[in-house]
Amino acid sequence: MSKERITAGEARSIMILFIMGSTMIMGAGGQAHTDAWLAILMATGMSVPIVLISARLLALYPGQNLYDICLQVFGKLAGRVCILLYVWYAIHLAALVLRNYGEFMESEAMPETPMLVPMLFVAALCIFVVLHGIETLGRSARLMFNVCMITIIVVLSLTLERMDFENILPVLDYGWGPIWKGAFSAFSFPFAETFLLTAIFGGVKDGKSYVRILLYGLLIGSGLVLFITFRNLFILGNYTMSNVYFPSYAAVGRVNVGDFIQRIEGTVAIVFVICVFTKISACLLAASYGIAKLFGLHSYRTVVIQTGLLVTYLAYSLYDNIMEMLHFASEVYFFYAFPFQVIIPILLLIGAEIKVRRGNRANAG
């Protein structure tokens, strides 16, 4: 485990920006239509046990990360298989988020620029930060979270005139089926993805407060996602939201205050880039930690550049078009991510509790 350490506030900022990630511009729980806010609330409640599992594992094995815990609980062979699985998941998740960013830039911000160009720039920035360690990422996240909050508040003040609060009515117009589907989708993307942060949060200075750090991070992050969902619904309404790929960008693009405040959707792009940068960096750091642990390397930094380039290549080759990306995110991702987000964490917790209790009994004897 690296000796690099971050404060509780920095860990919480990383988690909040990690949750916001692609969700800030792609939305969450869209299958529920006007009841997306209900789906997000349900998904938040479903994610609390996953966050508590992360906190419990980190508390049981202080100073160790997810990969150390896998080896401790499952043994050398099964533990290495578990590490390999989470290394793949971290790389794939980073590639998915980077592709979200690439599709956004190609379809909305820079349509004349090849998708690979902005993706390479973001990947290079993430590689640079990860090479400097989690301490740099933590300080950056703390600063950029404040920038995001100021931007969100300013944009809110400018969009109030465009809001129609009746757009969320009638509640339950489509029944419970779409709400449950949206809740499970929002659970897997983005809330339950936070379990991956167990791989990089082993070095939090105030490690005794893991429950408070992770639970507050989840609640604040989900609150911001819920806020953005309400804003988009109030501005766009259900019909328009169902016909745009990036509802946040479309919603803010409608703001026009007089003849001098126009085209402020660039502010949404700024927040989106900050959140994407943080999430990809966290995933890249987690993947590099795992590769170093898997092969017994002295430092994870020796594989950061190669892993970052692999993420970029994978992101570029994942889909043929944006429709494939959206189909995977809404229809397939929940089933794909379920073992990483639910099954393995539960098995890890059960194994860890048994190991710790046996160790305590042996010491007491």
mmCIF file of C-alpha atoms in Angstrom:
data_model
loop_
_atom_site.group_PDB
_atom_site.id
_atom_site.type_symbol
_atom_site.label_atom_id
_atom_site.label_comp_id
_atom_site.label_asym_id
_atom_site.label_seq_id
_atom_site.Cartn_x
_atom_site.Cartn_y
_atom_site.Cartn_z
ATOM 1 C CA MET A 1 0.000 0.000 0.000
ATOM 2 C CA SER A 2 1.276 3.482 -0.897
ATOM 3 C CA LYS A 3 2.222 5.759 2.009
ATOM 4 C CA GLU A 4 0.464 8.678 0.344
ATOM 5 C CA ARG A 5 -2.389 9.976 2.474
ATOM 6 C CA ILE A 6 -5.312 12.353 2.002
ATOM 7 C CA THR A 7 -7.638 14.104 4.436
ATOM 8 C CA ALA A 8 -11.253 13.164 5.035
ATOM 9 C CA GLY A 9 -12.419 16.293 3.211
ATOM 10 C CA GLU A 10 -10.315 15.465 0.157
ATOM 11 C CA ALA A 11 -11.640 11.890 0.103
ATOM 12 C CA ARG A 12 -15.197 13.186 0.325
ATOM 13 C CA SER A 13 -14.586 15.657 -2.518
ATOM 14 C CA ILE A 14 -13.190 12.873 -4.725
ATOM 15 C CA MET A 15 -16.255 10.750 -4.010
ATOM 16 C CA ILE A 16 -18.720 13.553 -4.753
ATOM 17 C CA LEU A 17 -17.072 14.425 -8.071
ATOM 18 C CA PHE A 18 -16.807 10.692 -8.837
ATOM 19 C CA ILE A 19 -20.581 10.353 -8.412
ATOM 20 C CA MET A 20 -21.268 13.461 -10.468
ATOM 21 C CA GLY A 21 -18.950 12.219 -13.248
ATOM 22 C CA SER A 22 -20.796 11.633 -16.519
ATOM 23 C CA THR A 23 -24.114 11.883 -14.673
ATOM 24 C CA MET A 24 -23.944 15.668 -14.582
ATOM 25 C CA ILE A 25 -24.564 15.872 -18.319
ATOM 26 C CA MET A 26 -26.047 12.474 -19.258
ATOM 27 C CA GLY A 27 -28.501 12.310 -16.374
ATOM 28 C CA ALA A 28 -29.577 9.334 -14.276
ATOM 29 C CA GLY A 29 -32.765 7.311 -14.005
ATOM 30 C CA GLY A 30 -34.000 8.573 -17.353
ATOM 31 C CA GLN A 31 -36.087 5.426 -17.877
ATOM 32 C CA ALA A 32 -38.504 6.809 -15.251
ATOM 33 C CA HIS A 33 -39.279 9.903 -17.387
ATOM 34 C CA THR A 34 -40.838 12.620 -15.173
ATOM 35 C CA ASP A 35 -40.390 10.383 -12.142
ATOM 36 C CA ALA A 36 -36.599 10.247 -12.551
ATOM 37 C CA TRP A 37 -36.276 12.086 -9.242
ATOM 38 C CA LEU A 38 -38.087 9.224 -7.506
ATOM 39 C CA ALA A 39 -35.777 6.698 -9.175
ATOM 40 C CA ILE A 40 -32.723 8.634 -7.952
ATOM 41 C CA LEU A 41 -34.033 8.731 -4.383
ATOM 42 C CA MET A 42 -34.641 4.976 -4.468
ATOM 43 C CA ALA A 43 -31.214 4.333 -5.989
ATOM 44 C CA THR A 44 -29.587 6.385 -3.233
ATOM 45 C CA GLY A 45 -31.289 4.274 -0.571
ATOM 46 C CA MET A 46 -30.213 1.087 -2.365
ATOM 47 C CA SER A 47 -26.604 2.331 -2.450
ATOM 48 C CA VAL A 48 -26.275 3.001 1.275
ATOM 49 C CA PRO A 49 -25.483 -0.679 2.110
ATOM 50 C CA ILE A 50 -22.735 -0.729 -0.543
ATOM 51 C CA VAL A 51 -21.161 2.386 0.966
ATOM 52 C CA LEU A 52 -21.384 0.876 4.456
ATOM 53 C CA ILE A 53 -19.683 -2.293 3.177
ATOM 54 C CA SER A 54 -16.812 -0.171 1.842
ATOM 55 C CA ALA A 55 -16.519 1.685 5.127
ATOM 56 C CA ARG A 56 -16.582 -1.542 7.140
ATOM 57 C CA LEU A 57 -13.891 -3.207 5.016
ATOM 58 C CA LEU A 58 -11.593 -0.191 5.299
ATOM 59 C CA ALA A 59 -12.199 -0.054 9.053
ATOM 60 C CA LEU A 60 -11.479 -3.771 9.532
ATOM 61 C CA TYR A 61 -8.174 -3.464 7.642
ATOM 62 C CA PRO A 62 -6.807 0.009 8.480
ATOM 63 C CA GLY A 63 -4.152 1.290 6.115
ATOM 64 C CA GLN A 64 -4.984 -1.302 3.465
ATOM 65 C CA ASN A 65 -6.885 -0.932 0.210
ATOM 66 C CA LEU A 66 -9.268 -3.176 -1.716
ATOM 67 C CA TYR A 67 -6.485 -5.273 -3.241
ATOM 68 C CA ASP A 68 -4.787 -5.919 0.105
ATOM 69 C CA ILE A 69 -8.163 -6.934 1.531
ATOM 70 C CA CYS A 70 -8.797 -9.337 -1.363
ATOM 71 C CA LEU A 71 -5.511 -11.107 -0.636
ATOM 72 C CA GLN A 72 -6.203 -11.172 3.100
ATOM 73 C CA VAL A 73 -9.727 -12.582 2.734
ATOM 74 C CA PHE A 74 -9.560 -14.844 -0.320
ATOM 75 C CA GLY A 75 -5.933 -15.993 -0.123
ATOM 76 C CA LYS A 76 -3.170 -15.704 -2.701
ATOM 77 C CA LEU A 77 -4.811 -17.456 -5.688
ATOM 78 C CA ALA A 78 -8.445 -16.354 -5.403
ATOM 79 C CA GLY A 79 -7.289 -12.966 -4.160
ATOM 80 C CA ARG A 80 -5.236 -12.387 -7.312
ATOM 81 C CA VAL A 81 -8.233 -13.355 -9.448
ATOM 82 C CA CYS A 82 -10.311 -10.805 -7.533
ATOM 83 C CA ILE A 83 -7.623 -8.151 -8.039
ATOM 84 C CA LEU A 84 -7.530 -8.904 -11.764
ATOM 85 C CA LEU A 85 -11.310 -8.516 -12.001
ATOM 86 C CA TYR A 86 -11.256 -5.127 -10.303
ATOM 87 C CA VAL A 87 -8.307 -3.948 -12.395
ATOM 88 C CA TRP A 88 -10.353 -4.734 -15.482
ATOM 89 C CA TYR A 89 -13.411 -3.008 -14.037
ATOM 90 C CA ALA A 90 -11.404 0.122 -13.201
ATOM 91 C CA ILE A 91 -9.921 0.248 -16.713
ATOM 92 C CA HIS A 92 -13.285 -0.388 -18.364
ATOM 93 C CA LEU A 93 -15.096 2.179 -16.213
ATOM 94 C CA ALA A 94 -12.443 4.797 -17.000
ATOM 95 C CA ALA A 95 -12.854 3.989 -20.700
ATOM 96 C CA LEU A 96 -16.646 4.279 -20.478
ATOM 97 C CA VAL A 97 -16.446 7.706 -18.839
ATOM 98 C CA LEU A 98 -13.811 8.889 -21.317
ATOM 99 C CA ARG A 99 -16.020 7.757 -24.200
ATOM 100 C CA ASN A 100 -18.966 9.667 -22.689
ATOM 101 C CA TYR A 101 -16.776 12.747 -22.785
ATOM 102 C CA GLY A 102 -15.648 12.024 -26.357
ATOM 103 C CA GLU A 103 -19.207 11.610 -27.607
ATOM 104 C CA PHE A 104 -20.230 14.847 -25.917
ATOM 105 C CA MET A 105 -17.380 16.783 -27.473
ATOM 106 C CA GLU A 106 -18.035 15.359 -30.931
ATOM 107 C CA SER A 107 -21.808 15.854 -30.919
ATOM 108 C CA GLU A 108 -22.146 19.134 -29.001
ATOM 109 C CA ALA A 109 -18.982 21.117 -28.282
ATOM 110 C CA MET A 110 -16.493 20.396 -31.104
ATOM 111 C CA PRO A 111 -18.295 18.591 -33.935
ATOM 112 C CA GLU A 112 -15.549 19.282 -36.490
ATOM 113 C CA THR A 113 -12.793 17.832 -34.299
ATOM 114 C CA PRO A 114 -12.047 14.086 -34.325
ATOM 115 C CA MET A 115 -13.237 12.466 -31.110
ATOM 116 C CA LEU A 116 -9.806 11.082 -30.300
ATOM 117 C CA VAL A 117 -8.205 14.522 -29.926
ATOM 118 C CA PRO A 118 -10.114 15.813 -26.848
ATOM 119 C CA MET A 119 -10.018 12.308 -25.363
ATOM 120 C CA LEU A 120 -6.217 12.267 -25.609
ATOM 121 C CA PHE A 121 -5.952 15.653 -23.902
ATOM 122 C CA VAL A 122 -8.093 14.553 -20.941
ATOM 123 C CA ALA A 123 -6.276 11.215 -20.717
ATOM 124 C CA ALA A 124 -2.904 13.003 -20.677
ATOM 125 C CA LEU A 125 -4.095 15.292 -17.875
ATOM 126 C CA CYS A 126 -5.339 12.297 -15.848
ATOM 127 C CA ILE A 127 -2.039 10.477 -16.362
ATOM 128 C CA PHE A 128 -0.145 13.563 -15.202
ATOM 129 C CA VAL A 129 -2.203 13.848 -12.002
ATOM 130 C CA VAL A 130 -2.057 10.128 -11.184
ATOM 131 C CA LEU A 131 1.729 10.157 -11.628
ATOM 132 C CA HIS A 132 1.828 12.783 -8.889
ATOM 133 C CA GLY A 133 -0.244 10.596 -6.564
ATOM 134 C CA ILE A 134 -3.528 10.616 -4.707
ATOM 135 C CA GLU A 135 -2.454 13.583 -2.586
ATOM 136 C CA THR A 136 -2.407 15.777 -5.690
ATOM 137 C CA LEU A 137 -5.727 14.330 -6.835
ATOM 138 C CA GLY A 138 -7.248 14.992 -3.412
ATOM 139 C CA ARG A 139 -6.135 18.636 -3.291
ATOM 140 C CA SER A 140 -7.319 19.149 -6.872
ATOM 141 C CA ALA A 141 -10.715 17.611 -6.091
ATOM 142 C CA ARG A 142 -11.145 19.833 -3.027
ATOM 143 C CA LEU A 143 -10.501 22.952 -5.094
ATOM 144 C CA MET A 144 -12.511 21.876 -8.139
ATOM 145 C CA PHE A 145 -15.522 20.874 -6.041
ATOM 146 C CA ASN A 146 -15.796 24.495 -4.893
ATOM 147 C CA VAL A 147 -15.564 25.662 -8.517
ATOM 148 C CA CYS A 148 -18.345 23.248 -9.477
ATOM 149 C CA MET A 149 -20.610 24.415 -6.649
ATOM 150 C CA ILE A 150 -20.166 28.100 -7.526
ATOM 151 C CA THR A 151 -20.863 27.362 -11.197
ATOM 152 C CA ILE A 152 -23.979 25.312 -10.398
ATOM 153 C CA ILE A 153 -25.371 28.063 -8.146
ATOM 154 C CA VAL A 154 -24.725 30.788 -10.741
ATOM 155 C CA VAL A 155 -26.355 28.724 -13.488
ATOM 156 C CA LEU A 156 -29.358 28.045 -11.228
ATOM 157 C CA SER A 157 -29.913 31.754 -10.688
ATOM 158 C CA LEU A 158 -29.906 32.299 -14.455
ATOM 159 C CA THR A 159 -32.265 29.413 -15.258
ATOM 160 C CA LEU A 160 -35.026 30.181 -12.740
ATOM 161 C CA GLU A 161 -37.057 32.171 -15.271
ATOM 162 C CA ARG A 162 -37.099 29.244 -17.694
ATOM 163 C CA MET A 163 -38.436 26.711 -15.185
ATOM 164 C CA ASP A 164 -41.945 25.315 -15.237
ATOM 165 C CA PHE A 165 -42.479 23.477 -11.958
ATOM 166 C CA GLU A 166 -45.501 21.620 -13.301
ATOM 167 C CA ASN A 167 -43.298 19.584 -15.630
ATOM 168 C CA ILE A 168 -42.894 16.861 -12.990
ATOM 169 C CA LEU A 169 -46.654 16.312 -12.856
ATOM 170 C CA PRO A 170 -48.449 13.964 -12.808
ATOM 171 C CA VAL A 171 -46.392 11.856 -10.426
ATOM 172 C CA LEU A 172 -46.383 8.111 -11.224
ATOM 173 C CA ASP A 173 -47.871 8.827 -14.647
ATOM 174 C CA TYR A 174 -46.021 5.834 -16.116
ATOM 175 C CA GLY A 175 -46.481 3.517 -13.120
ATOM 176 C CA TRP A 176 -43.867 1.859 -10.936
ATOM 177 C CA GLY A 177 -42.256 -0.263 -13.653
ATOM 178 C CA PRO A 178 -40.182 2.516 -15.283
ATOM 179 C CA ILE A 179 -39.316 3.912 -11.841
ATOM 180 C CA TRP A 180 -37.818 0.614 -10.695
ATOM 181 C CA LYS A 181 -35.947 0.307 -13.968
ATOM 182 C CA GLY A 182 -34.596 3.824 -13.573
ATOM 183 C CA ALA A 183 -33.707 3.151 -9.924
ATOM 184 C CA PHE A 184 -31.678 0.041 -10.772
ATOM 185 C CA SER A 185 -29.978 1.926 -13.600
ATOM 186 C CA ALA A 186 -29.085 4.867 -11.334
ATOM 187 C CA PHE A 187 -27.940 2.442 -8.632
ATOM 188 C CA SER A 188 -25.342 0.897 -10.938
ATOM 189 C CA PHE A 189 -24.492 4.201 -12.627
ATOM 190 C CA PRO A 190 -23.207 6.114 -10.753
ATOM 191 C CA PHE A 191 -23.882 5.377 -7.060
ATOM 192 C CA ALA A 192 -22.699 1.770 -6.594
ATOM 193 C CA GLU A 193 -19.602 2.492 -8.695
ATOM 194 C CA THR A 194 -18.217 4.221 -5.604
ATOM 195 C CA PHE A 195 -17.206 0.810 -4.201
ATOM 196 C CA LEU A 196 -14.196 1.048 -6.524
ATOM 197 C CA LEU A 197 -12.932 3.935 -4.394
ATOM 198 C CA THR A 198 -12.126 1.333 -1.715
ATOM 199 C CA ALA A 199 -9.069 0.640 -3.882
ATOM 200 C CA ILE A 200 -7.631 4.136 -3.298
ATOM 201 C CA PHE A 201 -9.044 5.199 0.098
ATOM 202 C CA GLY A 202 -6.842 3.029 2.286
ATOM 203 C CA GLY A 203 -4.677 6.026 3.145
ATOM 204 C CA VAL A 204 -7.213 8.490 4.574
ATOM 205 C CA LYS A 205 -5.680 10.300 7.562
ATOM 206 C CA ASP A 206 -8.856 10.255 9.639
ATOM 207 C CA GLY A 207 -9.554 6.619 8.828
ATOM 208 C CA LYS A 208 -11.831 6.090 11.846
ATOM 209 C CA SER A 209 -14.538 8.184 10.171
ATOM 210 C CA TYR A 210 -14.924 6.113 7.005
ATOM 211 C CA VAL A 211 -18.683 5.739 7.539
ATOM 212 C CA ARG A 212 -19.117 9.487 7.824
ATOM 213 C CA ILE A 213 -16.805 10.214 4.872
ATOM 214 C CA LEU A 214 -18.425 7.779 2.464
ATOM 215 C CA LEU A 215 -22.010 8.261 3.615
ATOM 216 C CA TYR A 216 -21.793 12.053 3.456
ATOM 217 C CA GLY A 217 -20.120 11.774 0.057
ATOM 218 C CA LEU A 218 -22.950 9.583 -1.217
ATOM 219 C CA LEU A 219 -25.688 11.859 0.138
ATOM 220 C CA ILE A 220 -24.110 15.077 -1.141
ATOM 221 C CA GLY A 221 -23.328 13.560 -4.541
ATOM 222 C CA SER A 222 -26.811 12.090 -4.949
ATOM 223 C CA GLY A 223 -28.312 15.384 -3.780
ATOM 224 C CA LEU A 224 -26.476 17.234 -6.542
ATOM 225 C CA VAL A 225 -27.548 14.655 -9.140
ATOM 226 C CA LEU A 226 -31.143 15.028 -7.892
ATOM 227 C CA PHE A 227 -30.887 18.811 -8.089
ATOM 228 C CA ILE A 228 -29.621 18.697 -11.679
ATOM 229 C CA THR A 229 -32.408 16.257 -12.594
ATOM 230 C CA PHE A 230 -35.069 18.606 -11.205
ATOM 231 C CA ARG A 231 -33.533 21.564 -13.043
ATOM 232 C CA ASN A 232 -33.512 19.709 -16.359
ATOM 233 C CA LEU A 233 -37.092 18.505 -15.886
ATOM 234 C CA PHE A 234 -38.350 21.970 -14.975
ATOM 235 C CA ILE A 235 -36.711 23.504 -18.049
ATOM 236 C CA LEU A 236 -37.080 20.812 -20.710
ATOM 237 C CA GLY A 237 -40.117 18.835 -19.655
ATOM 238 C CA ASN A 238 -40.455 15.115 -20.268
ATOM 239 C CA TYR A 239 -40.792 15.193 -24.052
ATOM 240 C CA THR A 240 -37.658 17.222 -24.715
ATOM 241 C CA MET A 241 -35.604 15.313 -22.133
ATOM 242 C CA SER A 242 -36.530 12.066 -23.857
ATOM 243 C CA ASN A 243 -35.206 13.360 -27.171
ATOM 244 C CA VAL A 244 -31.787 14.715 -26.264
ATOM 245 C CA TYR A 245 -28.580 12.855 -25.495
ATOM 246 C CA PHE A 246 -27.213 15.388 -23.010
ATOM 247 C CA PRO A 247 -30.154 17.004 -21.148
ATOM 248 C CA SER A 248 -28.067 19.295 -18.931
ATOM 249 C CA TYR A 249 -26.372 20.880 -21.927
ATOM 250 C CA ALA A 250 -29.710 21.288 -23.716
ATOM 251 C CA ALA A 251 -31.413 22.757 -20.638
ATOM 252 C CA VAL A 252 -28.794 25.415 -19.923
ATOM 253 C CA GLY A 253 -28.555 26.193 -23.644
ATOM 254 C CA ARG A 254 -32.093 27.616 -23.477
ATOM 255 C CA VAL A 255 -31.064 30.377 -21.077
ATOM 256 C CA ASN A 256 -31.112 33.828 -22.616
ATOM 257 C CA VAL A 257 -31.031 36.790 -20.224
ATOM 258 C CA GLY A 258 -31.541 39.961 -22.216
ATOM 259 C CA ASP A 259 -29.153 40.359 -25.121
ATOM 260 C CA PHE A 260 -25.930 39.966 -23.175
ATOM 261 C CA ILE A 261 -26.101 36.635 -21.284
ATOM 262 C CA GLN A 262 -26.332 33.877 -23.877
ATOM 263 C CA ARG A 263 -24.688 30.557 -24.720
ATOM 264 C CA ILE A 264 -23.896 29.765 -21.085
ATOM 265 C CA GLU A 265 -24.008 26.018 -21.742
ATOM 266 C CA GLY A 266 -20.230 26.251 -21.748
ATOM 267 C CA THR A 267 -20.455 26.412 -17.955
ATOM 268 C CA VAL A 268 -22.058 22.951 -17.985
ATOM 269 C CA ALA A 269 -19.175 21.706 -20.102
ATOM 270 C CA ILE A 270 -16.708 23.071 -17.529
ATOM 271 C CA VAL A 271 -18.396 21.204 -14.663
ATOM 272 C CA PHE A 272 -18.638 18.088 -16.826
ATOM 273 C CA VAL A 273 -14.929 18.148 -17.681
ATOM 274 C CA ILE A 274 -13.974 18.610 -14.016
ATOM 275 C CA CYS A 275 -16.125 15.666 -12.912
ATOM 276 C CA VAL A 276 -14.980 13.443 -15.769
ATOM 277 C CA PHE A 277 -11.341 14.288 -15.057
ATOM 278 C CA THR A 278 -11.728 13.334 -11.386
ATOM 279 C CA LYS A 279 -13.569 10.092 -12.100
ATOM 280 C CA ILE A 280 -11.136 8.914 -14.774
ATOM 281 C CA SER A 281 -8.174 9.818 -12.568
ATOM 282 C CA ALA A 282 -9.628 7.828 -9.646
ATOM 283 C CA CYS A 283 -10.246 4.809 -11.906
ATOM 284 C CA LEU A 284 -6.772 5.080 -13.426
ATOM 285 C CA LEU A 285 -5.216 5.277 -9.971
ATOM 286 C CA ALA A 286 -7.229 2.241 -8.836
ATOM 287 C CA ALA A 287 -6.175 0.258 -11.916
ATOM 288 C CA SER A 288 -2.495 1.207 -11.462
ATOM 289 C CA TYR A 289 -2.577 0.217 -7.780
ATOM 290 C CA GLY A 290 -4.087 -3.133 -8.758
ATOM 291 C CA ILE A 291 -1.563 -3.869 -11.511
ATOM 292 C CA ALA A 292 1.311 -3.023 -9.169
ATOM 293 C CA LYS A 293 -0.130 -5.320 -6.496
ATOM 294 C CA LEU A 294 -0.797 -8.097 -8.997
ATOM 295 C CA PHE A 295 2.751 -8.171 -10.346
ATOM 296 C CA GLY A 296 4.566 -7.170 -7.169
ATOM 297 C CA LEU A 297 5.907 -3.904 -8.582
ATOM 298 C CA HIS A 298 7.792 -1.497 -6.347
ATOM 299 C CA SER A 299 5.759 1.493 -7.515
ATOM 300 C CA TYR A 300 2.427 1.848 -9.303
ATOM 301 C CA ARG A 301 3.821 4.838 -11.211
ATOM 302 C CA THR A 302 5.710 2.535 -13.586
ATOM 303 C CA VAL A 303 2.433 1.423 -15.196
ATOM 304 C CA VAL A 304 0.384 4.645 -15.124
ATOM 305 C CA ILE A 305 1.267 5.854 -18.640
ATOM 306 C CA GLN A 306 0.701 2.447 -20.236
ATOM 307 C CA THR A 307 -2.604 2.005 -18.397
ATOM 308 C CA GLY A 308 -3.755 5.491 -19.387
ATOM 309 C CA LEU A 309 -3.004 4.825 -23.052
ATOM 310 C CA LEU A 310 -4.843 1.494 -22.804
ATOM 311 C CA VAL A 311 -7.869 3.291 -21.363
ATOM 312 C CA THR A 312 -7.807 5.789 -24.245
ATOM 313 C CA TYR A 313 -7.570 3.091 -26.913
ATOM 314 C CA LEU A 314 -10.360 1.076 -25.268
ATOM 315 C CA ALA A 315 -12.579 4.169 -24.988
ATOM 316 C CA TYR A 316 -12.094 4.981 -28.669
ATOM 317 C CA SER A 317 -12.897 1.443 -29.838
ATOM 318 C CA LEU A 318 -15.781 0.594 -27.469
ATOM 319 C CA TYR A 319 -18.726 1.655 -29.648
ATOM 320 C CA ASP A 320 -19.482 2.477 -33.247
ATOM 321 C CA ASN A 321 -21.822 5.353 -32.375
ATOM 322 C CA ILE A 322 -23.572 7.174 -29.552
ATOM 323 C CA MET A 323 -26.664 4.961 -29.753
ATOM 324 C CA GLU A 324 -24.611 1.895 -28.846
ATOM 325 C CA MET A 325 -23.143 3.785 -25.904
ATOM 326 C CA LEU A 326 -26.558 4.785 -24.575
ATOM 327 C CA HIS A 327 -27.958 1.277 -25.073
ATOM 328 C CA PHE A 328 -25.114 -0.250 -23.051
ATOM 329 C CA ALA A 329 -25.495 2.352 -20.290
ATOM 330 C CA SER A 330 -29.266 1.945 -19.943
ATOM 331 C CA GLU A 331 -29.893 -1.728 -20.768
ATOM 332 C CA VAL A 332 -26.702 -3.746 -20.185
ATOM 333 C CA TYR A 333 -24.489 -1.990 -17.648
ATOM 334 C CA PHE A 334 -26.521 -2.922 -14.554
ATOM 335 C CA PHE A 335 -26.137 -6.651 -15.209
ATOM 336 C CA TYR A 336 -22.477 -6.307 -16.175
ATOM 337 C CA ALA A 337 -21.550 -4.263 -13.093
ATOM 338 C CA PHE A 338 -23.654 -6.187 -10.539
ATOM 339 C CA PRO A 339 -20.889 -8.681 -9.571
ATOM 340 C CA PHE A 340 -18.342 -5.873 -9.083
ATOM 341 C CA GLN A 341 -20.737 -3.659 -7.142
ATOM 342 C CA VAL A 342 -22.768 -6.134 -5.077
ATOM 343 C CA ILE A 343 -21.762 -9.809 -5.178
ATOM 344 C CA ILE A 344 -17.997 -9.543 -4.614
ATOM 345 C CA PRO A 345 -18.335 -6.771 -1.972
ATOM 346 C CA ILE A 346 -20.782 -8.914 0.030
ATOM 347 C CA LEU A 347 -18.493 -11.952 -0.219
ATOM 348 C CA LEU A 348 -15.540 -9.791 0.828
ATOM 349 C CA LEU A 349 -17.409 -8.455 3.850
ATOM 350 C CA ILE A 350 -18.528 -11.915 4.981
ATOM 351 C CA GLY A 351 -15.014 -13.303 4.566
ATOM 352 C CA ALA A 352 -13.449 -10.314 6.318
ATOM 353 C CA GLU A 353 -15.796 -10.558 9.308
ATOM 354 C CA ILE A 354 -15.056 -14.280 9.676
ATOM 355 C CA LYS A 355 -11.290 -13.742 9.394
ATOM 356 C CA VAL A 356 -11.243 -10.903 11.907
ATOM 357 C CA ARG A 357 -13.392 -12.754 14.443
ATOM 358 C CA ARG A 358 -11.253 -15.867 14.181
ATOM 359 C CA GLY A 359 -8.165 -13.738 14.659
ATOM 360 C CA ASN A 360 -9.663 -12.072 17.739
ATOM 361 C CA ARG A 361 -10.580 -15.445 19.246
ATOM 362 C CA ALA A 362 -7.072 -16.780 18.597
ATOM 363 C CA ASN A 363 -5.534 -13.731 20.274
ATOM 364 C CA ALA A 364 -7.914 -14.011 23.207
ATOM 365 C CA GLY A 365 -7.054 -17.707 23.593
#
